[in-house]
Every structure is written in C-alpha cells, then in structure tokens.
Coordinates of C-alpha atoms (C1' of nucleotides) in Angstrom, one line a residue:
Chain X
M30 CA -38.4 -12.8 64.8
N31 CA -37.2 -9.9 66.8
E32 CA -39.8 -7.1 67.1
I33 CA -37.2 -4.4 67.2
N34 CA -35.8 -5.8 63.9
K35 CA -39.2 -6.0 62.2
N36 CA -40.1 -3.5 59.6
M37 CA -37.0 -1.5 60.4
I38 CA -36.5 -0.6 56.7
K39 CA -39.2 1.2 54.7
K40 CA -40.4 0.2 51.3
S41 CA -38.8 2.2 48.5
I42 CA -39.3 1.8 44.7
E43 CA -35.8 3.2 44.2
E44 CA -34.1 0.7 46.4
S45 CA -36.2 -2.1 45.0
I46 CA -35.0 -1.2 41.5
V47 CA -31.4 -1.2 42.5
L48 CA -31.6 -4.5 44.4
S49 CA -33.5 -6.0 41.5
I50 CA -30.8 -5.0 39.1
L51 CA -28.2 -6.7 41.2
D52 CA -30.4 -9.8 41.4
L53 CA -31.3 -9.9 37.7
S54 CA -27.7 -9.5 36.8
S55 CA -26.6 -12.5 38.8
Q56 CA -29.3 -14.6 37.3
L57 CA -28.3 -13.5 33.8
K58 CA -24.7 -14.3 34.5
K59 CA -25.7 -17.7 35.9
I60 CA -27.7 -18.7 33.0
G61 CA -25.1 -17.3 30.6
D62 CA -22.4 -19.3 32.3
E63 CA -24.5 -22.5 31.9
V64 CA -25.1 -21.9 28.2
Y65 CA -21.6 -20.8 27.3
Q66 CA -20.1 -23.6 29.3
K67 CA -21.1 -25.8 26.4
V68 CA -18.5 -24.1 24.2
G69 CA -16.0 -23.9 27.1
L70 CA -16.5 -20.2 27.8
T71 CA -17.6 -18.1 30.7
T72 CA -19.9 -15.0 30.5
Q73 CA -16.9 -12.8 31.1
Q74 CA -15.0 -14.3 28.2
W75 CA -18.1 -14.1 26.1
L76 CA -18.4 -10.4 26.8
I77 CA -14.9 -9.9 25.4
L78 CA -15.9 -11.7 22.2
L79 CA -19.0 -9.4 21.9
H80 CA -16.6 -6.4 22.3
L81 CA -14.4 -7.6 19.5
A82 CA -17.5 -8.3 17.4
D83 CA -18.2 -4.6 17.7
N84 CA -21.6 -5.2 19.2
P85 CA -23.1 -1.7 19.1
N86 CA -25.4 -2.5 22.1
L87 CA -22.5 -2.6 24.5
P88 CA -22.6 0.4 26.9
F89 CA -18.9 1.0 26.3
F90 CA -19.4 1.8 22.6
K91 CA -22.0 4.4 23.5
R92 CA -19.5 6.1 25.8
E93 CA -16.4 5.8 23.6
K94 CA -16.0 5.9 19.9
H95 CA -13.2 3.8 18.5
E96 CA -11.7 3.5 15.0
K97 CA -9.2 0.8 15.4
D98 CA -9.4 -2.6 16.9
L99 CA -9.7 -2.7 20.6
M100 CA -6.8 -3.2 23.0
A101 CA -6.7 -4.9 26.3
S102 CA -6.7 -1.7 28.3
E103 CA -10.0 -0.6 26.6
L104 CA -11.5 -4.0 27.5
A105 CA -10.4 -3.5 31.1
D106 CA -12.1 -0.1 31.1
S107 CA -15.3 -1.4 29.7
L108 CA -15.5 -4.5 32.0
N109 CA -14.4 -2.5 35.0
V110 CA -11.5 -4.7 35.9
T111 CA -7.7 -4.4 35.9
R112 CA -5.5 -4.8 32.8
A113 CA -3.8 -7.7 34.5
N114 CA -7.0 -9.6 34.7
I115 CA -7.8 -9.0 31.0
T116 CA -4.4 -10.4 30.1
N117 CA -5.4 -13.7 31.6
L118 CA -8.8 -13.8 29.9
I119 CA -7.3 -12.9 26.6
N120 CA -4.7 -15.7 26.9
I121 CA -7.6 -18.2 27.3
L122 CA -9.3 -16.9 24.2
L123 CA -6.0 -16.9 22.3
D124 CA -5.4 -20.5 23.3
K125 CA -8.9 -21.4 22.0
G126 CA -8.1 -19.7 18.7
L127 CA -11.1 -17.4 19.0
I128 CA -9.1 -14.2 18.9
R129 CA -5.8 -12.9 17.7
Q130 CA -3.4 -10.2 18.7
Y131 CA -1.2 -7.9 16.6
E132 CA 1.0 -5.0 17.3
D133 CA -0.1 -1.5 16.4
N134 CA 2.3 -0.2 13.8
K135 CA 2.0 3.4 15.0
D136 CA 2.6 2.7 18.7
R137 CA 4.5 -0.4 19.5
R138 CA 3.4 -0.6 23.1
K139 CA -0.1 -1.3 21.9
K140 CA -1.5 -4.7 21.0
R141 CA -4.8 -4.8 19.2
L142 CA -7.2 -7.6 19.3
K143 CA -9.6 -9.1 16.8
L144 CA -11.7 -12.1 16.3
T145 CA -10.4 -14.9 14.2
K146 CA -12.6 -16.5 11.5
K147 CA -13.5 -19.2 14.1
G148 CA -14.4 -16.4 16.6
I149 CA -16.6 -14.6 14.1
T150 CA -18.3 -17.9 13.2
L151 CA -19.1 -18.6 16.8
V152 CA -20.5 -15.2 17.5
N153 CA -22.6 -15.2 14.4
K154 CA -24.0 -18.6 15.2
T155 CA -25.0 -17.8 18.7
Q156 CA -26.3 -14.3 18.2
P157 CA -29.8 -15.4 17.0
S158 CA -30.4 -17.5 20.1
R159 CA -29.0 -14.7 22.3
L160 CA -31.5 -12.3 20.8
G161 CA -34.3 -14.9 21.1
V162 CA -33.8 -15.1 24.8
I163 CA -33.5 -11.4 25.2
N164 CA -36.7 -10.7 23.2
Y165 CA -38.5 -13.3 25.2
L166 CA -37.4 -11.8 28.5
T167 CA -38.4 -8.2 27.5
E168 CA -41.6 -8.8 25.6
G169 CA -44.8 -7.1 26.6
F170 CA -43.4 -3.6 27.0
S171 CA -43.7 -0.8 24.4
K172 CA -40.8 0.6 22.5
E173 CA -41.2 3.9 24.4
E174 CA -41.1 2.2 27.7
K175 CA -38.0 0.3 26.8
Q176 CA -36.4 3.5 25.6
T177 CA -37.2 5.1 29.0
F178 CA -35.6 2.1 30.8
L179 CA -32.5 2.4 28.7
C180 CA -32.2 6.2 29.5
F181 CA -32.7 5.4 33.2
L182 CA -29.9 2.8 33.1
E183 CA -27.6 5.1 31.2
Q184 CA -28.2 7.9 33.7
C185 CA -27.3 5.6 36.6
M186 CA -24.2 4.5 34.8
D187 CA -23.2 8.0 33.9
K188 CA -23.5 9.2 37.5
L189 CA -21.6 6.2 38.8
I190 CA -18.8 6.7 36.4
N191 CA -18.5 10.5 36.2
E192 CA -19.6 11.5 39.7
D193 CA -18.2 8.7 41.8
E194 CA -16.6 11.1 44.2
K195 CA -20.0 12.6 44.9
I196 CA -21.4 9.1 45.4
K197 CA -18.7 8.1 47.8
S198 CA -19.2 11.3 49.8
F199 CA -22.7 10.1 50.7
H200 CA -20.9 7.4 52.7
K201 CA -18.5 9.7 54.5
L202 CA -20.2 8.9 57.8
L203 CA -19.1 5.3 57.5
E204 CA -15.5 6.4 58.1
N205 CA -16.3 8.0 61.4
S206 CA -18.7 5.3 62.3
D207 CA -18.6 4.4 66.0
V208 CA -19.8 0.9 65.2
D209 CA -16.9 -1.0 66.5
L210 CA -15.6 -3.7 64.1
Chain I
M250 CA -10.7 -3.1 11.4
N251 CA -11.9 -6.0 9.4
E252 CA -14.7 -5.1 7.0
I253 CA -16.4 -8.5 7.3
N254 CA -16.4 -8.0 11.1
K255 CA -17.8 -4.5 10.9
N256 CA -21.4 -3.8 11.8
M257 CA -22.0 -7.5 12.0
I258 CA -24.5 -7.0 14.8
K259 CA -27.5 -4.8 14.6
K260 CA -28.6 -2.3 17.1
S261 CA -31.3 -3.5 19.5
I262 CA -32.9 -1.7 22.4
E263 CA -33.5 -5.0 24.1
E264 CA -29.9 -6.1 23.9
S265 CA -28.8 -2.7 25.0
I266 CA -30.9 -3.0 28.1
V267 CA -29.6 -6.4 29.0
L268 CA -26.0 -5.4 28.5
S269 CA -26.5 -2.2 30.4
I270 CA -28.0 -4.1 33.4
L271 CA -24.9 -6.3 33.5
D272 CA -22.6 -3.3 33.3
L273 CA -24.5 -1.3 35.8
S274 CA -24.5 -4.2 38.2
S275 CA -20.8 -4.6 38.1
Q276 CA -20.3 -0.8 38.7
L277 CA -22.7 -0.9 41.7
K278 CA -20.9 -3.9 43.1
K279 CA -17.5 -2.2 42.6
I280 CA -18.5 1.0 44.3
G281 CA -20.3 -1.0 47.0
D282 CA -17.1 -3.1 47.7
E283 CA -15.2 0.1 48.0
V284 CA -17.6 1.6 50.5
Y285 CA -18.2 -1.5 52.6
Q286 CA -14.5 -2.2 52.7
K287 CA -14.3 0.6 55.3
V288 CA -16.2 -1.7 57.7
G289 CA -14.4 -4.8 56.5
L290 CA -17.3 -6.2 54.4
T291 CA -18.0 -7.1 50.8
T292 CA -21.1 -6.3 48.9
Q293 CA -22.1 -9.9 49.1
Q294 CA -21.8 -10.0 52.9
W295 CA -23.7 -6.7 53.0
L296 CA -26.6 -8.3 51.1
I297 CA -26.8 -11.0 53.7
L298 CA -27.1 -8.3 56.4
L299 CA -29.9 -6.6 54.4
H300 CA -31.7 -10.0 54.2
L301 CA -31.5 -10.5 58.0
A302 CA -32.6 -6.9 58.5
D303 CA -35.8 -7.9 56.6
N304 CA -35.3 -5.2 53.9
P305 CA -38.7 -5.4 52.1
N306 CA -37.1 -4.1 48.9
L307 CA -35.1 -7.3 48.3
P308 CA -36.6 -9.3 45.4
F309 CA -36.5 -12.5 47.4
F310 CA -39.0 -11.1 49.9
K311 CA -41.4 -10.3 47.1
R312 CA -41.2 -13.9 45.8
E313 CA -41.2 -15.7 49.2
K314 CA -43.0 -14.9 52.4
H315 CA -41.3 -15.9 55.5
E316 CA -42.4 -16.0 59.1
K317 CA -39.4 -17.2 60.9
D318 CA -35.8 -16.0 60.8
L319 CA -34.0 -16.9 57.6
M320 CA -31.7 -19.9 57.3
A321 CA -28.6 -20.4 55.1
S322 CA -30.4 -22.3 52.4
E323 CA -32.8 -19.4 51.9
L324 CA -30.0 -17.0 51.5
A325 CA -28.4 -19.3 49.0
D326 CA -31.6 -19.3 47.0
S327 CA -31.9 -15.6 47.1
L328 CA -28.3 -14.8 46.2
N329 CA -28.3 -17.5 43.6
V330 CA -25.2 -19.3 45.0
T331 CA -24.6 -22.6 46.6
R332 CA -25.2 -23.4 50.3
A333 CA -21.5 -24.2 50.7
N334 CA -20.7 -20.7 49.6
I335 CA -23.2 -19.2 52.1
T336 CA -21.6 -21.2 54.9
N337 CA -18.3 -19.4 54.3
L338 CA -19.9 -15.9 54.1
I339 CA -21.9 -16.6 57.3
N340 CA -18.8 -17.7 59.2
I341 CA -17.2 -14.3 58.4
L342 CA -20.2 -12.4 59.7
L343 CA -20.4 -14.6 62.8
D344 CA -16.7 -13.9 63.5
K345 CA -17.4 -10.2 63.2
G346 CA -20.2 -10.6 65.7
L347 CA -22.7 -9.0 63.3
I348 CA -25.1 -12.0 63.2
R349 CA -25.9 -15.0 65.3
Q350 CA -27.2 -18.5 64.6
Y351 CA -29.6 -20.7 66.6
E352 CA -31.2 -24.1 66.1
D353 CA -34.8 -24.3 65.0
N354 CA -36.6 -26.2 67.8
K355 CA -39.1 -27.8 65.4
D356 CA -36.5 -29.1 62.9
R357 CA -33.0 -29.7 64.2
R358 CA -31.4 -29.7 60.8
K359 CA -32.2 -26.1 60.5
K360 CA -30.2 -23.2 61.8
R361 CA -31.8 -19.8 61.8
L362 CA -29.9 -16.5 61.5
K363 CA -30.4 -13.1 62.9
L364 CA -28.6 -9.8 63.3
T365 CA -27.0 -9.1 66.6
K366 CA -27.4 -5.7 68.3
K367 CA -24.2 -4.7 66.7
G368 CA -25.5 -5.9 63.2
I369 CA -28.7 -4.0 63.7
T370 CA -26.8 -0.8 64.6
L371 CA -24.6 -1.1 61.6
V372 CA -27.5 -1.5 59.2
N373 CA -29.4 1.3 60.7
K374 CA -26.5 3.6 60.6
T375 CA -25.7 3.1 57.0
Q376 CA -29.2 2.9 55.6
P377 CA -29.6 6.7 55.2
S378 CA -26.5 7.0 53.1
R379 CA -27.4 4.0 51.0
L380 CA -30.8 5.6 50.3
G381 CA -29.0 8.9 49.6
V382 CA -27.0 7.3 46.9
I383 CA -29.9 5.4 45.4
N384 CA -32.1 8.5 45.3
Y385 CA -29.4 10.5 43.7
L386 CA -28.8 7.8 41.0
T387 CA -32.5 7.5 40.1
E388 CA -33.6 11.1 40.3
G389 CA -35.3 12.7 37.4
F390 CA -37.8 10.0 36.6
S391 CA -41.4 10.0 37.6
K392 CA -42.9 7.6 40.1
E393 CA -44.9 5.9 37.3
E394 CA -41.8 5.4 35.1
K395 CA -40.0 3.9 38.1
Q396 CA -42.9 1.6 38.8
T397 CA -43.0 0.5 35.2
F398 CA -39.3 -0.2 35.3
L399 CA -39.6 -2.3 38.4
C400 CA -42.3 -4.3 36.7
F401 CA -40.0 -4.8 33.8
L402 CA -37.2 -6.1 36.0
E403 CA -39.6 -8.3 37.9
Q404 CA -40.9 -9.8 34.7
C405 CA -37.4 -10.6 33.5
M406 CA -36.6 -12.3 36.8
D407 CA -39.8 -14.2 36.9
K408 CA -39.1 -15.6 33.4
L409 CA -35.5 -16.4 34.3
I410 CA -36.5 -18.3 37.4
N411 CA -39.7 -20.0 36.4
E412 CA -39.1 -20.7 32.8
D413 CA -35.4 -21.3 32.7
E414 CA -36.0 -24.6 30.7
K415 CA -37.7 -22.6 28.0
I416 CA -34.8 -20.1 28.0
K417 CA -32.2 -22.8 27.8
S418 CA -34.1 -24.3 24.9
F419 CA -33.3 -21.2 22.8
H420 CA -29.7 -22.2 23.0
K421 CA -30.2 -25.8 21.9
L422 CA -28.4 -25.2 18.7
L423 CA -25.2 -24.5 20.6
E424 CA -25.0 -28.2 21.6
N425 CA -25.0 -29.3 18.0
S426 CA -22.8 -26.4 17.0
D427 CA -20.2 -27.4 14.4
V428 CA -17.9 -24.7 15.6
D429 CA -15.0 -26.8 16.5
L430 CA -13.6 -25.9 19.9
Chain S
dA216 C1' 17.8 14.4 27.4
dT217 C1' 15.3 13.3 31.2
dA218 C1' 11.0 12.5 33.4
dA219 C1' 6.4 11.1 33.2
dA220 C1' 2.8 8.5 31.3
dT221 C1' 0.9 4.5 28.9
dA222 C1' 0.5 -0.5 27.6
dA223 C1' 1.1 -4.9 28.6
dT224 C1' 2.9 -8.6 31.2
dT225 C1' 4.4 -11.6 35.2
dA226 C1' 4.3 -13.4 39.8
dA227 C1' 2.2 -13.9 44.0
dT228 C1' -1.8 -13.8 46.3
dG229 C1' -6.8 -13.3 47.8
dT230 C1' -11.6 -14.0 47.5
dA231 C1' -15.7 -15.9 46.1
dA232 C1' -17.4 -19.2 43.9
dT233 C1' -17.8 -24.2 42.6
dT234 C1' -18.3 -29.6 43.0
dA235 C1' -18.3 -33.8 45.6
dA236 C1' -18.5 -36.2 49.6
dC237 C1' -20.2 -36.4 54.1
dT238 C1' -23.2 -36.1 58.6
dA239 C1' -27.5 -35.6 60.5
dA240 C1' -32.4 -35.0 60.7
dT241 C1' -36.8 -35.3 58.6
dT242 C1' -40.3 -36.7 55.3
dT243 C1' -42.0 -39.8 51.9
dT244 C1' -43.5 -44.1 50.4
dG245 C1' -43.9 -49.0 49.6
Chain J
dC159 C1' -42.9 -49.2 60.2
dA160 C1' -38.5 -49.6 57.8
dA161 C1' -36.1 -48.2 53.8
dA162 C1' -35.4 -44.6 50.6
dA163 C1' -35.4 -40.0 49.4
dT164 C1' -35.0 -35.3 50.6
dT165 C1' -33.4 -31.4 53.1
dA166 C1' -29.9 -28.7 55.8
dG167 C1' -25.6 -27.8 56.7
dT168 C1' -20.6 -28.5 56.6
dT169 C1' -15.9 -29.7 54.9
dA170 C1' -12.2 -30.2 51.6
dA171 C1' -10.3 -29.6 47.2
dT172 C1' -10.4 -26.9 43.4
dT173 C1' -11.4 -23.3 39.9
dA174 C1' -12.4 -18.7 38.1
dC175 C1' -11.6 -14.2 38.5
dA176 C1' -9.9 -10.8 40.5
dT177 C1' -6.3 -8.0 42.9
dT178 C1' -1.5 -5.6 43.9
dA179 C1' 3.2 -4.8 43.0
dA180 C1' 7.0 -5.0 40.1
dT181 C1' 9.0 -5.1 35.5
dT182 C1' 9.8 -4.1 30.5
dA183 C1' 9.1 -1.4 26.6
dT184 C1' 7.6 2.5 24.2
dT185 C1' 5.9 7.0 23.6
dT186 C1' 4.9 11.8 25.1
dA187 C1' 5.9 15.9 27.7
dT188 C1' 9.1 19.2 29.9

DNA sequence: ATAAATAATTAATGTAATTAACTAATTTTG
DNA sequence: CAAAATTAGTTAATTACATTAATTATTTAT
C-alpha cells in the first residue's frame, strides 16, 4: 500500500453516517428485490404499491398532503425519477392487474391511480412480514432515540430538496478543477 | 379515494425510518451523480475511488480489515454488486487513468487496485467540498446523537448481512401466498 | 385568442446491473 | 498426489431502470 495514500482521509462521524446510509439502502433494496421477486415485483414497483396504499410512513406524504388518488407525476416526484420512467413501471403493474387508472373528471389531462382489490390484498398480506423485518432490524433503541433519527433523516432530506442550490455550490470548485480528465 | 383503502396502514416510526433511509439515499445518489458528472464519473464510480483512497468512514472498512490494496471482489462485496459489474466500472476508471491494476505476486489469480497520482489528486481536491456538504446536512445534532445514530445504522447493517436467513424467513408466507399473480 | 404550463405518453437510447459460461490459479480433500 | 472444489476475474447476452426529446391533449394565464 502506498504510504502517501495511507490515512489520507480523516475519520468523521458525519461522513460515516452518510456512507452508511448509502450502504444500508443498497442492502435493503437488495433483500427487498429478492423477497418481492417471489411475486414478480421489484422494490421500485413495490414502492409504488405502498404509495397507492396510502402508507402514511412514506416521506412523500409528510411533505405533501393529498386528497385525491395519486397520479403518475406525483409518484415521479416522490421517487425522484422522471414521469417517463413512472409510465413504464405503471404499465407493468397495470398488466399484473395490481392497479388501475382512471381519468380525473375535473381535469382530463390527469390520470389517477389506485390499487385493485388484488393489489389491496397483496399489500395487506405482506404488510405484517414487512413490519416484522423492520421491527427486528430496529429493535434495541428507545422510542426517543428513534424519533431523533427520524428528525435527523428529515432534516437531511429537507436540505437536499429545498436547498439543493446551496448544496451544489459547495462543489463549485469542481468546475474549475485543474484535474485534467 | 376508496374508503376501504383509506388508512389501511398504521403509522410507525420504524417504518418511517426505513422508508426515509431509502428516500434519502436516492436523493444523495441523485445529487452526487449531478456533481460528479462534471468530472465524468457516477456516484458508484466515485465510491470505488473512495475505497481505493482508504476512506476510513466506509462501512466496509469497519467490517473488514485489509493490509494489501483492494481487489475487485472486495469492492463487489462492499458495494453489494456482482464481480462482473465491478469489472465494468473498473475498466472505466482504468481508461480515465484514475486507477491502476497489478497482479498479486503471491496469488496470480488476484489483481490489486490502487489510485494513480491523478486519482489521488482528484480525491484530495474534492474531499473538502464533500465534507462541507455532509457537515451542512448533519448540522444541529450533538456528537452523542450522531454517534447513537451511527450505531443504529450499523446494527441494521449487521443484521441484514449476518442474519439475512432470519430476515428472509419473515417473508416465508409470501411463497405460499394465495394472491394469484 | 393566443401563449404558457401541465400531464401523460412514445421512441430511442444509455447505464448499471444481472446471469451464465468460461479461463486460470489455488486450496481442499479423499 | 491427483481430482474436486473454490476463488478471482472476465466475457457475452440480457434485463431493469433510467434518461432525453418530441408529441398530444388539456387547462390556465395574459
């Protein structure tokens, strides 16, 4: 190992947290994909079902209140992807008969989405085991500690969403970087 | 909105935390991709550079000690992807001249990876702004709170990695599910 | 009435991942 | 020690998920 390279970067709790969040997320997605593969779904498709099931624990529902059934553009917003991408995912779920689509009668550009009976049944059937896993993973911490983590996560998200210009400005130097690529 | 569908799922701090972690991670990757695009890299490629820079904050280095330079299979392990995938990512970084590869002289199956001078320069140049963003995101919480949060994340990861059989067993019922798909 | 904005889609494409099959080297084991 | 199993890496074919750009339709704003 190169001595110049060694210990170049200092330990930092903050960076450890961020890198752990990325790691944990990929592990969660991985295990989710394996589990949902049994019913022919991916984690991403599953998240759409959770949205249409009005899962109140989804960050999107803490940011945005909604009265009517969701539409594709709201899902795109929540999942942080393009509308075009959501169209594809929705088509798969429509094919599987897990969701259905209907035109908004006030605004005919809009198409609203909802779970079919089959979709509702699937979500209801799997919710207990989902919660089982989640409670197992998070056991051993107090309610207060968990509440603090949640605040922490929400603060990070809030800053990423509402102050992303400020965040990108930190990286301004990259633009004028004289590292020749 | 369907009344049967409404409020089907109960509020749960634990589920909120898990869903927030997934959400936050996708936001972080998104903004990372935007920033690193300026130097022609993706977040995933960037993570490889951080590994080769021996960033002590990477979860992988808390799980595994390593003496020698990393090899592709260790990166695959850490990033939770296949070796085949790492091969591709490495080829891109080799092409860009940011890393180099050499054969282990004890075991000729192995190829070890390290940053080139150019790679080291790039990591060093960007590390301050990376830390700037991270500190901004996480400000306002005490050292103790952050430490507890890190323990929490590490517990989750530990259980996902070492007890994944137990975790999958929660979902056994999905296999015998009579939801007809 | 025209222009701008919003919602959804389509088509073409790119990227990051996968699996399966393969080569090569090393380690295990019978 | 020779055969079998394992480990490391690669290649080729494929898939999942994402993108951009262009298009249609509708609604809202000027």
